[in-house]
Every structure is written in C-alpha cells, then in structure tokens.
Short mmCIF file of C-alpha atoms in Angstrom, two decimals:
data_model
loop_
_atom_site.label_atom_id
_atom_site.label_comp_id
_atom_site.label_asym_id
_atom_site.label_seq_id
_atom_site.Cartn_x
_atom_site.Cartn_y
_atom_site.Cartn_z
CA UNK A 1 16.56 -17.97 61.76
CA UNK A 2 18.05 -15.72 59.17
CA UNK A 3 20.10 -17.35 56.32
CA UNK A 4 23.77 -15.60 55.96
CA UNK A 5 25.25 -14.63 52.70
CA UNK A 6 28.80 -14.60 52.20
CA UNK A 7 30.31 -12.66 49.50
CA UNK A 8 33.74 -14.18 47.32
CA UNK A 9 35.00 -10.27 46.93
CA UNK A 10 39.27 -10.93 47.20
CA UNK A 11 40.03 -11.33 43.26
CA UNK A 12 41.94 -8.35 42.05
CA UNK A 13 40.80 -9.16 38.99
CA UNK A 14 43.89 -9.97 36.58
CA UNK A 15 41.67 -10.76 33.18
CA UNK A 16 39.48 -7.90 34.06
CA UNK A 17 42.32 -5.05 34.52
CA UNK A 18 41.32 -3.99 37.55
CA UNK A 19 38.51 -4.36 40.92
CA UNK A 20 35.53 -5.64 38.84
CA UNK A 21 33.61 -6.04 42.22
CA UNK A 22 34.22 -2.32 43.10
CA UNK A 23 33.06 -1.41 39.28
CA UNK A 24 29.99 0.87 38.92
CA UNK A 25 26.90 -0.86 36.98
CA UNK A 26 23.74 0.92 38.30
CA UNK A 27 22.82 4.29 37.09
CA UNK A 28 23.01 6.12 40.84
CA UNK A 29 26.83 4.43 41.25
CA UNK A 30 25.41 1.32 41.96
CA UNK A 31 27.67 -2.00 41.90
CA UNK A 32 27.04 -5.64 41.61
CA UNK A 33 27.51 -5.91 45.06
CA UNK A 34 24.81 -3.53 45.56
CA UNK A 35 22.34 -5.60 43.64
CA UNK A 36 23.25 -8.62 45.60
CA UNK A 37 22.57 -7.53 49.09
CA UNK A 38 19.33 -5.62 48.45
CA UNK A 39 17.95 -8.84 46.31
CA UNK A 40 19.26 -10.51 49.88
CA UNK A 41 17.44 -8.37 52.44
CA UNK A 42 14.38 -8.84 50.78
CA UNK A 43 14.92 -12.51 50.26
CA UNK A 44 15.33 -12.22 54.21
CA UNK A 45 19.08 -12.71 54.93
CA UNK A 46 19.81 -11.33 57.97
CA UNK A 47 24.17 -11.12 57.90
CA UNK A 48 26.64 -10.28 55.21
CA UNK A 49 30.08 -11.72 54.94
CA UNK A 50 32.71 -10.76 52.86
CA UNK A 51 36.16 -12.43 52.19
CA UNK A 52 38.50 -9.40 50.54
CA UNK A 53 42.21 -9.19 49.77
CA UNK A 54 44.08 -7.04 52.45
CA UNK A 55 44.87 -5.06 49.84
CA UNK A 56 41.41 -3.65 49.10
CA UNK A 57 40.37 -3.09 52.48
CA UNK A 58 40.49 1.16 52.23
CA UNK A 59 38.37 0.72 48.93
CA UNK A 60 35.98 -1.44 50.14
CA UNK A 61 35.11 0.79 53.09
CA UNK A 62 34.80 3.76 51.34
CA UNK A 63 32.52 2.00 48.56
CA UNK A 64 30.59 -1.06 49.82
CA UNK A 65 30.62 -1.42 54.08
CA UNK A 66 29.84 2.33 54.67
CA UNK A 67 26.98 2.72 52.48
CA UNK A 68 25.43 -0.89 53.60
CA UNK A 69 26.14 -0.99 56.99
CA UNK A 70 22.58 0.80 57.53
CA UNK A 71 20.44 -1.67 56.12
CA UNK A 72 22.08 -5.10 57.41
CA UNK A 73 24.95 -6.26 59.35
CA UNK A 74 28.24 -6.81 57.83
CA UNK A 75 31.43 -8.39 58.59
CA UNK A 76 34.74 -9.04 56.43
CA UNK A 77 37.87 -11.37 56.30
CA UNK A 78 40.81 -11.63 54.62
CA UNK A 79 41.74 -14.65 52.49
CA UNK A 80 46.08 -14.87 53.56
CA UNK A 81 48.10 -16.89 51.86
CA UNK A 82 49.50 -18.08 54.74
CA UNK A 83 46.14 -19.10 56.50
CA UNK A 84 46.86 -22.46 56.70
CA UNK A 85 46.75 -25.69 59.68
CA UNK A 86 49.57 -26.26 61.20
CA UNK A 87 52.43 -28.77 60.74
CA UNK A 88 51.91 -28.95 57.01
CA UNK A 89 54.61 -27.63 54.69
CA UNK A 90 54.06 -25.70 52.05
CA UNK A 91 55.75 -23.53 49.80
CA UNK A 92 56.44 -19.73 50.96
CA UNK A 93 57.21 -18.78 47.07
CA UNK A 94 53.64 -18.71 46.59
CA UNK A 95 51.76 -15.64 45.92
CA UNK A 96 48.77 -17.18 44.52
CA UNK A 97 45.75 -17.61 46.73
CA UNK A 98 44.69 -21.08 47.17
CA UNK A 99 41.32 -20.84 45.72
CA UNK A 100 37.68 -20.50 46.87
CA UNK A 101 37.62 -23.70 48.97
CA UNK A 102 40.01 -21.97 51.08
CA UNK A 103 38.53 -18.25 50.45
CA UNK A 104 35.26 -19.82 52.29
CA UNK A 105 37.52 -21.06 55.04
CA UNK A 106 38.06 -17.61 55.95
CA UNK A 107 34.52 -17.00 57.56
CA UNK A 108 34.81 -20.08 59.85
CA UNK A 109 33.64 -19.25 63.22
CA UNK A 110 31.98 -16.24 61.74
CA UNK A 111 28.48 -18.15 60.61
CA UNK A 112 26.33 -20.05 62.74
CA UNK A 113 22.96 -19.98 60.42
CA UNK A 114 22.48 -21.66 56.65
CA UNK A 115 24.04 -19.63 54.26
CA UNK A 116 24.39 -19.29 50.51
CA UNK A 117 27.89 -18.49 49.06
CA UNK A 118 28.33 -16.12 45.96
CA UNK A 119 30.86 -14.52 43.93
CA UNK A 120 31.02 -10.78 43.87
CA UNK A 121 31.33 -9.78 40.45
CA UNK A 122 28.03 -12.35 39.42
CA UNK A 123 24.71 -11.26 39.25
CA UNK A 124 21.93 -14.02 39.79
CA UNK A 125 19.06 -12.40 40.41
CA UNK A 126 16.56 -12.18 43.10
CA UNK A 127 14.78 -15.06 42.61
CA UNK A 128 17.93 -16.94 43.13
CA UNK A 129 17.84 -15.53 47.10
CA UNK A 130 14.52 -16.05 47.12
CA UNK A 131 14.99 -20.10 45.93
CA UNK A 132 17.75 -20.26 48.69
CA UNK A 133 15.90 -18.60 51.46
CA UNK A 134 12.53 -20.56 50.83
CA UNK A 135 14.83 -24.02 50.56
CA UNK A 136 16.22 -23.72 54.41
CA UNK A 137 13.11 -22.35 55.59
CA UNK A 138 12.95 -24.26 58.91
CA UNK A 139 15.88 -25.50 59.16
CA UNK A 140 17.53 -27.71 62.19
CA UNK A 141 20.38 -29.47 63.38
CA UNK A 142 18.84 -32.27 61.61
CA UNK A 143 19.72 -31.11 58.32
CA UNK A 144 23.19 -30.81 58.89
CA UNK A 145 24.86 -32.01 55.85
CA UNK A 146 21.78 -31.04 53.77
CA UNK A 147 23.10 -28.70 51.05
CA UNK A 148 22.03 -26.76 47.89
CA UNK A 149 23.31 -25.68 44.64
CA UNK A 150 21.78 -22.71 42.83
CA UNK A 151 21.78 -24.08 39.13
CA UNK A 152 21.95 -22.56 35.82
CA UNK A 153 22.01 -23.56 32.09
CA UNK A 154 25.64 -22.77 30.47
CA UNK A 155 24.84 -21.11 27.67
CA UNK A 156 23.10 -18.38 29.43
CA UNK A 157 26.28 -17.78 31.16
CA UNK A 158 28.99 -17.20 29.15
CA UNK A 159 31.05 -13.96 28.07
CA UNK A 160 31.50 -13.13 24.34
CA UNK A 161 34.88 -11.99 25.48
CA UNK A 162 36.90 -15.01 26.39
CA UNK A 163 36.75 -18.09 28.05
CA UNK A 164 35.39 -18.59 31.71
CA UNK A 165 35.37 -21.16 34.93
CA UNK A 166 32.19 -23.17 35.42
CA UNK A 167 31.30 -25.84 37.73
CA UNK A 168 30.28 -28.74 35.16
CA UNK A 169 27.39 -30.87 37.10
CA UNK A 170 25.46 -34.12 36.91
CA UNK A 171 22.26 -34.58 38.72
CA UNK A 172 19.78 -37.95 39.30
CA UNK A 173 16.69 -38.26 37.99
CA UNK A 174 15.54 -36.44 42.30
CA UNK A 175 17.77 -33.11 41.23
CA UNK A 176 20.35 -34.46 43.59
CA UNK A 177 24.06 -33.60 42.41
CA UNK A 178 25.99 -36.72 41.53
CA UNK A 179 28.83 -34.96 39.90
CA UNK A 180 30.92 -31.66 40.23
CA UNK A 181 33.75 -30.86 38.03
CA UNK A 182 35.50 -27.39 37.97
CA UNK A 183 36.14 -26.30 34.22
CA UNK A 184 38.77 -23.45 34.02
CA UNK A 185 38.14 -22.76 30.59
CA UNK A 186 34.69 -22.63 28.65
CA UNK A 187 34.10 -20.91 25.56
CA UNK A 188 31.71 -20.72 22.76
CA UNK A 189 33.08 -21.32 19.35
CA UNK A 190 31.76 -21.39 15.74
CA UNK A 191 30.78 -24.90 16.10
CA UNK A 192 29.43 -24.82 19.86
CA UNK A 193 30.25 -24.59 23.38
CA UNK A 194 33.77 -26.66 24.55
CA UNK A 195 35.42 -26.51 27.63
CA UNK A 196 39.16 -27.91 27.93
CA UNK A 197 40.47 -30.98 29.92
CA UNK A 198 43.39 -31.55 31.53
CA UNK A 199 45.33 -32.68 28.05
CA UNK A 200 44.14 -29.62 26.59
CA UNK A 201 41.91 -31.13 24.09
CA UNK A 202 38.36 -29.15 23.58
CA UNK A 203 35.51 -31.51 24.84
CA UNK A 204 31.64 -30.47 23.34
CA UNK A 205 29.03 -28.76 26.00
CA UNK A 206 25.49 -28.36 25.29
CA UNK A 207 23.54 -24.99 25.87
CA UNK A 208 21.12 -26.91 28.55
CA UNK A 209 24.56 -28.42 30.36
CA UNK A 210 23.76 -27.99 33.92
CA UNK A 211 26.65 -25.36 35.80
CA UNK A 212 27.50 -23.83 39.26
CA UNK A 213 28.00 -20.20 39.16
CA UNK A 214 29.29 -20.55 42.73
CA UNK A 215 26.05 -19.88 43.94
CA UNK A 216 25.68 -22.16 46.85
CA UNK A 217 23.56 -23.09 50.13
CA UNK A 218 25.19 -24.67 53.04
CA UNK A 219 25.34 -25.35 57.05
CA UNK A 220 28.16 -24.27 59.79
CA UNK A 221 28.82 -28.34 59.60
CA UNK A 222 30.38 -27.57 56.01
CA UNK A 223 33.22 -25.70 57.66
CA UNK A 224 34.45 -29.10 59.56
CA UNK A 225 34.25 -30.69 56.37
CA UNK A 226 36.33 -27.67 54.31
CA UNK A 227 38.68 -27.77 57.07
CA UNK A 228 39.77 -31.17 56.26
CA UNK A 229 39.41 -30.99 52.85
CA UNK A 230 41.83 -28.68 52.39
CA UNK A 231 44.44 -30.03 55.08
CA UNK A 232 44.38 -33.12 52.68
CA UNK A 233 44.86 -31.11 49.81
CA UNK A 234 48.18 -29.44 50.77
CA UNK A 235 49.82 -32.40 51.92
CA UNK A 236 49.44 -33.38 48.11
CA UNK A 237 49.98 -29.61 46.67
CA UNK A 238 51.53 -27.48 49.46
CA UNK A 239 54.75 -26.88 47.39
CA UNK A 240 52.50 -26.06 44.01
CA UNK A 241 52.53 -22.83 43.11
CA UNK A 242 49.53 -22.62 41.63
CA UNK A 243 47.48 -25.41 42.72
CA UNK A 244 43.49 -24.05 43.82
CA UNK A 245 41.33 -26.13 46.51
CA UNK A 246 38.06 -25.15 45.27
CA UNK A 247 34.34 -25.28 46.50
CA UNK A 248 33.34 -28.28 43.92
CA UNK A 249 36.47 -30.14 44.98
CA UNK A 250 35.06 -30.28 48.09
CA UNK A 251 31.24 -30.79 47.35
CA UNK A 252 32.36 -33.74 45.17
CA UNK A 253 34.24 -35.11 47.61
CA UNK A 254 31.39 -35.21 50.28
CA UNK A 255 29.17 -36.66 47.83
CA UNK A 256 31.03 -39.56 46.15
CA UNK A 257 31.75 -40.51 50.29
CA UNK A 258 28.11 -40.46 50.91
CA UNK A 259 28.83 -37.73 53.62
CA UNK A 260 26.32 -34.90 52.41
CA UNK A 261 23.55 -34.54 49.54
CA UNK A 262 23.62 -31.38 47.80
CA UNK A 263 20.19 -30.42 45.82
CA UNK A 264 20.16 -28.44 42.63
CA UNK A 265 17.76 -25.74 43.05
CA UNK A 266 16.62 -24.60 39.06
CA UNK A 267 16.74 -20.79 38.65
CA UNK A 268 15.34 -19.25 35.36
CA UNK A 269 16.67 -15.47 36.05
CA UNK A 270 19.15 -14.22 34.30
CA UNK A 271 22.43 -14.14 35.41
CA UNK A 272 25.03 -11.62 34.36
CA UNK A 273 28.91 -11.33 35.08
CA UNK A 274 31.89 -9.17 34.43
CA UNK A 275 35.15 -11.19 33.30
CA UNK A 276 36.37 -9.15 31.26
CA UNK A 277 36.30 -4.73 30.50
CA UNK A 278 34.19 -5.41 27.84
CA UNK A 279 31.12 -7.93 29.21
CA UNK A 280 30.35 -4.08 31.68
CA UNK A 281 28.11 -2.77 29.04
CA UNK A 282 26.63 -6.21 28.35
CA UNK A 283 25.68 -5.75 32.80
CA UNK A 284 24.88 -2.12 32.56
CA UNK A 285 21.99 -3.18 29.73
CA UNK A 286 20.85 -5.94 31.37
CA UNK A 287 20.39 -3.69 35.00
CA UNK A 288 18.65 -0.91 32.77
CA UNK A 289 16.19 -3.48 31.43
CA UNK A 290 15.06 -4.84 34.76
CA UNK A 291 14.96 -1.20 35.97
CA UNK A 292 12.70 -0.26 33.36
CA UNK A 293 10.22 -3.80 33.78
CA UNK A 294 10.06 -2.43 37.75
CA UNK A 295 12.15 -5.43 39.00
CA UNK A 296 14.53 -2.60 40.69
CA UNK A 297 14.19 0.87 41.80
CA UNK A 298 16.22 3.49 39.84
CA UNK A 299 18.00 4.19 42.75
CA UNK A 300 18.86 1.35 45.35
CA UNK A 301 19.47 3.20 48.45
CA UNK A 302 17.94 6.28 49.73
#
C-alpha cells in the first residue's frame, strides 16, 4: 500500500507578499512543490493531496496539477471558512482561516492509506520521504493510532529575515514525543535563539532544540480524532477572530490522553523555506548546490 502525501498549499502568503508556493526556485521554472512530489514518487507515494484557497484554484492548475498530473494522481480541496460541524456557533466576522488542524480536515474522506502531511512552501528533502515511507512500510489496521513526526534541529531552520512558527517538542529517552508546543514566533538574536510566550517575554532555545516543520506521518484514524478536536475547540473559540486549531494542538492532545504515540523520526537533510521575499535566493542556492552534487536532475520533468 502506497503512503499519501498531502500538501498545506492555501496560505496566500501575507509576510511573503505574495503565492510563495506558486514561486519559481528551480532553474527550468521549477517550484518547491515540484521538488516535493518528485522526492515523493521516488520515495514511493502513490496519491497527492492538496488543500488550496478557492482563490488560487486558476493558478494552481495552470502551474502545479497540469504539469504533475502525468506522473501521479492528484486531488485538491479547499480549506472554507465556513467548513465547520454543525450546531456550533461561531462567528461569521471571521475571515481568518482556522489553522492547519482544520486545513487537514479538509482531505477527510479523501485518504484511506498512511500519509505524511507537509507544508508547501518547505523543502525537507528526500530523505525525509524516504524516512516516512520506510517507517509505515507494512502497515495494518493494527497500527492505527501509530504516528510519526519528521524531526529537525531549530537552528537549521530558521530565516535571517524575521521570525517564524515552529512546533517546540520533547521526546523520551525511546524518541517517542512527550510534548508539542506551537511557537508563533522564533528568532535568532545577538545573544541566541528565543521564541516568545504567551506574556510576550523572549524564552532561550538551543540550536539542537528538537522542532516540527509540519512534516508529519499519520493514519485515516487521525481524521476521527481531528474531527473532534476541533468541534471542542470552537465551542471554546468559535466567536475568536483569530483563534488557529493547529496540527500540534491536536497531536498533544492525543498524547497527554494516552490515545496515540507519535515517533520522532531524525532527518539530517537540509531543510529550506521561503517566509519571507528575501529567504528565495537563500532556496534557489541551496537547489543549485544539490543540483550540482547529482542529488537532482537539472531539469525535473521531461
């Protein structure tokens, strides 16, 4: 059975100026996208899924789905606003999406194998698909709630251009996640990395600090589980405005209640990612240097 990858792809991209994941990085027109599926297919994933904005949907044709439709099957959704169970109020002033937790919601009914979960403007690397693939090798029914967490060290993730969001973790002594806490602002100053709590003070971060980068494996039964998650959530913050169910809300959740493991899978590639217009060039050097060590072909599809 063929492990599914589904692609985060509905940010508009408000820090960025513009659609980062549409954003050409290859020297043959090539996005980060791009990079992702091929490292995929030949990781063996068998099924793409994106979740878009409605808004982007002519775009996204005419650059991504038409020139990889060829090479693996593809589906989309759009993350709505509204998209939400029934009964519960919430507050139709909104105009903010309600995060990734619910983004991921989106492809329910649409997955029926493992899959891993990505952003679209990240690159992780093959070996990352490769880790992922090899991990649910096998898989059955038994291994249900058995889920896994792509893991990299912080300080070979961060932009020189601003702050970013990272999944803080803590693992036991097994590489089991105990702990997932969604930073929304990282940065590295002068006197080290910090990341800011909810009173706004600057906490410390080492370099070897364990993160998500949204790079995550899981089962159809983590639907069910998202599903509820979230219905819990807005009858606490349906009339925010700006309140975001996220992914690590809902791993942590599952894990404190004993409901599902999650292992951390180490990954020693290098990741890369666009935040802002000026971490491209940081991207487009990085992609050049693996083209030139033979990790990539000059040009990705024929």
């Amino acid at each position: 059975m063929k492990p599914t990858l589904l692609i985060l792809a509905a940010g508009i991209g408000s820090r960025y100026g513009g659609l980062k994941q549409l954003d050409t990085i290859g020297p043959h027109g090539e996005t980060i996208i791009d990079y992702s599926i091929f490292d995929a297919i030949r990781a063996g994933f068998g099924k793409v899924v994106f979740i878009i904005n409605e808004r982007i949907e002519k775009d996204f044709n005419d650059s991504i789905i038409r020139k990889l439709k060829p090479y693996i099957r593809i589906e989309y959704v759009f993350q709505e606003i509204w998209k939400v169970p029934d009964g519960i109020p919430w507050s139709k002033e909104r105009t903010k999406p309600w995060g990734t937790g619910h983004a991921l919601l989106m492809a329910d009914g649409l997955i029926d194998t493992p899959f891993a979960v990505i952003n679209a403007d990240d690159f992780y690397g093959h070996e990352a698909y490769r880790t992922l693939a090899d991990y649910y090798t096998g898989w059955t029914s038994a291994r249900d709630n058995d889920y896994a967490m792509v893991a990299f060290e912080i300080g070979k993730t961060l932009s020189e251009h601003g702050f970013v969001c990272r999944g803080v973790c803590q693992t036991d002594s097994r590489d089991y996640l105990e702990n997932v806490v969604e930073r929304t602002w990282i940065e590295r100053k002068p006197e080290g990395i910090v990341y800011k709590d909810e009173e706004n003070k600057f906490i410390p971060l080492s370099d070897e600090t364990v993160v998500s980068m949204n790079f995550w494996g899981f089962t159809p039964s983590f639907f069910d589980h998202l599903r509820s998650g979230f219905k819990g959530f807005l009858l606490v913050n349906g009339e925010h405005l700006k309140a975001e169910y996220y992914i690590p809300t809902a791993v942590n959740f599952l894990i404190q209640e004993k409901i599902a493991t999650v292992r951390v899978l180490p990954c020693a590639a290098k990741w890369y990612g666009i935040t802002y217009k000026e971490d491209k060039e940081i991207v487009v050097q990085g992609i050049r240097h693996l083209i030139e060590k033979g990790e990539y072909p000059e040009k990705l599809w024929s």
